[in-house]
Short mmCIF file of C-alpha atoms in Angstrom, two decimals:
data_model
loop_
_atom_site.label_atom_id
_atom_site.label_comp_id
_atom_site.label_asym_id
_atom_site.label_seq_id
_atom_site.Cartn_x
_atom_site.Cartn_y
_atom_site.Cartn_z
CA MET A 1 128.37 94.86 121.36
CA GLU A 2 127.23 97.41 123.77
CA GLY A 3 125.62 100.40 122.30
CA GLU A 4 125.56 99.06 118.62
CA GLY A 5 121.77 99.51 118.25
CA ASP A 6 121.74 102.99 119.08
CA MET A 7 122.47 104.22 116.17
CA ALA A 8 119.73 105.88 113.99
CA GLU A 9 119.15 104.49 110.47
CA PRO A 10 120.31 106.19 107.45
CA SER A 11 117.41 108.18 105.71
CA SER A 12 118.14 106.26 102.39
CA VAL A 13 117.20 103.05 104.55
CA GLU A 14 114.11 104.43 106.13
CA ASN A 15 112.85 105.73 102.34
CA LEU A 16 113.83 102.04 101.09
CA ARG A 17 111.65 100.44 104.27
CA ARG A 18 108.62 103.34 103.90
CA GLY A 19 108.70 102.20 100.02
CA TYR A 20 108.64 98.29 100.33
CA LYS A 21 105.65 99.20 103.11
CA ALA A 22 103.96 101.18 100.81
CA PHE A 23 104.67 99.10 97.71
CA ALA A 24 102.96 96.06 99.82
CA ASP A 25 99.95 98.31 100.91
CA ASN A 26 99.32 99.56 97.43
CA ASP A 27 99.94 102.91 99.02
CA VAL A 28 100.30 105.23 96.11
CA GLU A 29 100.43 108.49 98.07
CA THR A 30 103.72 107.52 100.14
CA LEU A 31 105.01 105.97 97.05
CA SER A 32 104.73 109.36 95.15
CA GLU A 33 106.50 111.05 98.19
CA ILE A 34 109.48 108.69 97.82
CA ILE A 35 110.01 108.24 94.06
CA PRO A 36 111.36 111.36 92.70
CA GLU A 37 109.27 112.74 89.48
CA ASN A 38 112.16 112.30 87.51
CA ALA A 39 113.31 108.81 88.60
CA VAL A 40 114.57 106.26 86.42
CA TRP A 41 113.94 102.52 86.89
CA HIS A 42 115.94 100.01 85.02
CA VAL A 43 114.79 96.50 84.40
CA PRO A 44 117.71 94.29 83.08
CA GLY A 45 117.13 91.63 80.67
CA ARG A 46 115.04 90.38 77.67
CA SER A 47 111.49 90.07 79.60
CA PRO A 48 108.29 91.51 78.47
CA VAL A 49 109.17 94.21 81.18
CA ALA A 50 112.86 94.81 80.64
CA GLY A 51 113.69 98.36 80.09
CA ASP A 52 114.29 102.05 81.38
CA TYR A 53 111.31 103.34 82.83
CA ARG A 54 111.64 107.38 83.04
CA GLY A 55 109.39 109.19 85.45
CA ARG A 56 107.08 108.44 88.21
CA ASP A 57 104.06 107.85 86.02
CA ALA A 58 106.08 105.28 83.87
CA ILE A 59 107.68 103.34 87.00
CA PHE A 60 103.94 103.26 88.45
CA SER A 61 103.00 101.91 84.94
CA TYR A 62 105.51 99.31 85.46
CA PHE A 63 104.13 98.20 88.80
CA MET A 64 100.85 97.67 87.08
CA LYS A 65 102.17 95.56 84.60
CA LEU A 66 103.87 93.44 87.18
CA ALA A 67 100.94 92.86 88.96
CA GLU A 68 98.83 92.28 85.88
CA ALA A 69 101.33 89.95 84.74
CA SER A 70 101.15 87.83 87.76
CA GLY A 71 97.38 88.36 88.44
CA GLY A 72 98.18 90.06 91.38
CA THR A 73 100.25 87.72 93.14
CA PHE A 74 103.64 89.53 92.72
CA LYS A 75 105.36 90.24 96.18
CA ALA A 76 108.42 91.88 96.72
CA GLU A 77 109.38 91.49 100.62
CA LEU A 78 112.38 93.52 101.78
CA VAL A 79 114.88 91.13 103.34
CA HIS A 80 117.80 93.33 104.50
CA ALA A 81 119.01 96.77 103.72
CA LEU A 82 121.95 99.01 104.28
CA GLY A 83 123.03 102.23 103.10
CA ASP A 84 124.12 105.74 104.11
CA ASP A 85 122.60 108.89 103.72
CA GLN A 86 122.75 109.03 99.88
CA TYR A 87 122.49 105.59 98.66
CA SER A 88 120.89 102.18 99.96
CA VAL A 89 121.04 98.73 98.92
CA ALA A 90 117.95 96.25 99.44
CA LEU A 91 117.94 92.31 99.58
CA GLN A 92 114.88 91.36 98.14
CA HIS A 93 112.52 88.40 98.47
CA THR A 94 110.38 88.06 95.15
CA THR A 95 107.44 85.75 94.35
CA ALA A 96 105.16 85.27 91.91
CA THR A 97 102.94 83.27 89.58
CA VAL A 98 102.99 83.93 86.07
CA LYS A 99 101.36 81.93 83.41
CA GLY A 100 101.18 78.79 85.83
CA LYS A 101 104.75 79.20 86.16
CA ASP A 102 106.23 79.84 90.09
CA LEU A 103 108.90 82.30 90.41
CA ASP A 104 110.64 82.54 93.86
CA SER A 105 113.99 84.38 93.87
CA PHE A 106 116.31 86.82 95.97
CA ASP A 107 117.46 89.97 94.07
CA VAL A 108 119.97 93.00 95.31
CA LEU A 109 118.53 96.16 94.17
#
């Protein structure tokens, strides 16, 4: 449709895109700007990294656990994002190799 691409992207989606790029680039400064100090990151399941990570430092510690467990192979690629000015949702393609086993999944965050 004409004019469909003229709308500006919501701020939450812009931040999501910035965050994925910063994560891929190991840009801690930008991640620190995006992730609030009092944020909580919930990782469901029963894996060794499952649980609630409270605060930016704890979240960064979680990111380090992912890197260490995967020998640096963990990748999170933003496939699609949608949202409004407050909330956003991401379709993420996740790949990693852990203990010789390959992970290749699509996740909604």
